Coordinates of C-alpha atoms in Angstrom, one line a residue:
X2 CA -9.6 -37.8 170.2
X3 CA -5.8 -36.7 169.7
X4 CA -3.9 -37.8 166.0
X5 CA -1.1 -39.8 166.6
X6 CA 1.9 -37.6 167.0
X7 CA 0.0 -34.7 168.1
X8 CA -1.1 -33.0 171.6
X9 CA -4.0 -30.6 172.8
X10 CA -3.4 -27.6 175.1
X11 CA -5.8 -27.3 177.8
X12 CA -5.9 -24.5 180.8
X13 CA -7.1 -25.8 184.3
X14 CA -8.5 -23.8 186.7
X15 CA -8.5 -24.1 190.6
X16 CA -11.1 -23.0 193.2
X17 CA -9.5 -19.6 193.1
X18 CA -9.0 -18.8 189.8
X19 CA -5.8 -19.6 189.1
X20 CA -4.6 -21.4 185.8
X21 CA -2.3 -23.9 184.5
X22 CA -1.8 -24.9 180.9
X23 CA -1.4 -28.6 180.5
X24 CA -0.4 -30.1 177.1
X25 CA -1.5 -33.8 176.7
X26 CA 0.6 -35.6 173.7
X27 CA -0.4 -38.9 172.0
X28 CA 3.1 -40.9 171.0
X29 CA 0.9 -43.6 169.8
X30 CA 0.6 -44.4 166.0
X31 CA -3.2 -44.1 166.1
X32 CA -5.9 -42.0 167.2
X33 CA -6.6 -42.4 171.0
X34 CA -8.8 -40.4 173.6
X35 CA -7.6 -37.6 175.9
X36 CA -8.0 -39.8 178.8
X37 CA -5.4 -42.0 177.3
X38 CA -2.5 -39.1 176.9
X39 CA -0.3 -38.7 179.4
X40 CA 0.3 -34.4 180.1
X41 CA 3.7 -33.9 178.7
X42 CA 4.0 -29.8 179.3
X43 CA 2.6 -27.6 182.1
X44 CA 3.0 -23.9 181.2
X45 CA 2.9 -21.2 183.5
X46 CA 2.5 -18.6 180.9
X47 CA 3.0 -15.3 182.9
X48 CA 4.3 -14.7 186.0
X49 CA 1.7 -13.4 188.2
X50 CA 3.7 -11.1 190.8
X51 CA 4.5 -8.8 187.8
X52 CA 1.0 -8.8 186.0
X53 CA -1.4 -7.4 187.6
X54 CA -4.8 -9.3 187.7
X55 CA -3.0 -12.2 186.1
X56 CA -4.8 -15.7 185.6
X57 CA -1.7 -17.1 186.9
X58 CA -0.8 -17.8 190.5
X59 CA 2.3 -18.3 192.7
X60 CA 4.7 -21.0 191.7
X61 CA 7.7 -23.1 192.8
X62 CA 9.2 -25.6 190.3
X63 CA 12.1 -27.0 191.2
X64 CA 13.5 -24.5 192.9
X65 CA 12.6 -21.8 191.0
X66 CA 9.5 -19.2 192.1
X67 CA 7.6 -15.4 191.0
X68 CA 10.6 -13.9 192.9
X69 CA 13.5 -15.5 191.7
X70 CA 16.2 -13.4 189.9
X71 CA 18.1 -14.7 187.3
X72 CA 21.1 -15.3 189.5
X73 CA 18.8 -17.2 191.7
X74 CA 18.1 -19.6 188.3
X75 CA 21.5 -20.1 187.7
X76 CA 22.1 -21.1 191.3
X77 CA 19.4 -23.4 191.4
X78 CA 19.8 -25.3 188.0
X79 CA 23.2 -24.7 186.7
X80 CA 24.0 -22.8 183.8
X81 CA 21.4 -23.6 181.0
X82 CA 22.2 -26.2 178.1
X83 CA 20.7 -23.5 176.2
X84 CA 19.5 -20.0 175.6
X85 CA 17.6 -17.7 172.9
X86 CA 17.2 -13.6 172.9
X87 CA 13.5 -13.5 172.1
X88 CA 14.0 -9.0 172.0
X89 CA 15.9 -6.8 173.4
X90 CA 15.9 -7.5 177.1
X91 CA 13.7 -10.6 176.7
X92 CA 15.6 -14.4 176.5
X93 CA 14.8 -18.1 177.3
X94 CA 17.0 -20.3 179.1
X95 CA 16.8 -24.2 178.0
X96 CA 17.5 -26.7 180.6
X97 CA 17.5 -30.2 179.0
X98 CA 16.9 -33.3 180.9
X99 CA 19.6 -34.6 178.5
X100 CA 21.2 -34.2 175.3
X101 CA 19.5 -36.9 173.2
X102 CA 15.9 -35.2 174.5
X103 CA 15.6 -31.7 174.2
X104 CA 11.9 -31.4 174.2
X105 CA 12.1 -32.4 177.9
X106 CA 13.3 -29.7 180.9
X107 CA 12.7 -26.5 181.9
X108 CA 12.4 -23.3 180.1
X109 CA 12.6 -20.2 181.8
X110 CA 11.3 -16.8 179.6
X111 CA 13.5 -14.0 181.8
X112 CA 13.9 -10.3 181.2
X113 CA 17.1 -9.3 182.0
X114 CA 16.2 -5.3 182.3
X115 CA 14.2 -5.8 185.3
X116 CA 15.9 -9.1 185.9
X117 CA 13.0 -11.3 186.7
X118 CA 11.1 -14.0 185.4
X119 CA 7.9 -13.9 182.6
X120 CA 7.1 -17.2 182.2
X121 CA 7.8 -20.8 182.9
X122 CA 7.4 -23.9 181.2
X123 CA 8.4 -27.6 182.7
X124 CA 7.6 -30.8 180.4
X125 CA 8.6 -34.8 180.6
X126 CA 8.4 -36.2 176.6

């Protein structure tokens, strides 16, 4: 069971061991089963090209992969409705499916030192 207003994180793992976080969310105003949640969030939570024996696999989300550079994001999506310095060399770009909804889009955890991507998250409220 997931509360009303609430979600459950959950990792899925394929045939050769490679992971994807789903988050399942219940919008209702009761209590209802998993099977009943739609998945809201799928979180890639590392990019697997620069972690060595990484959980993670190869991905491609709208145009953006492993190997993209920051330019490439840019390209791709446009410049980001957001962004937020998480360190030093470590941000997250916010793109927002629009400007009423920002819980839905694409965020993008880049580090601009080596100028690749860490992590990626994609979600549809």
């Amino acid at each position: 069971q997931i509360l009303a207003g609430k979600s459950i994180t959950a990792d899925f793992t394929n045939d050769y061991k490679k992971t994807i976080t789903a988050v399942f969310y219940n919008g209702e105003n009761s209590s209802v089963s998993l099977k009943e949640c739609p998945i809201v969030k799928f979180v890639i939570k590392e990019n697997g090209l620069n972690v060595p024996e990484s959980k993670y696999g190869q991905f491609w989300v709208n145009g953006i992969s492993n190997v993209s550079a920051i330019t490439d994001i840019i390209e791709c999506l446009g410049s980001p409705s957001h962004f937020y310095r998480v360190s030093e060399n470590k941000y997250y770009l916010d793109w927002f499916i629009s400007a009423s909804d920002r819980r839905s889009g694409i965020t993008v955890y880049v580090d601009t030192a080596e100028d690749h991507i860490d992590s990626i998250e994609f979600s549809l409220y």
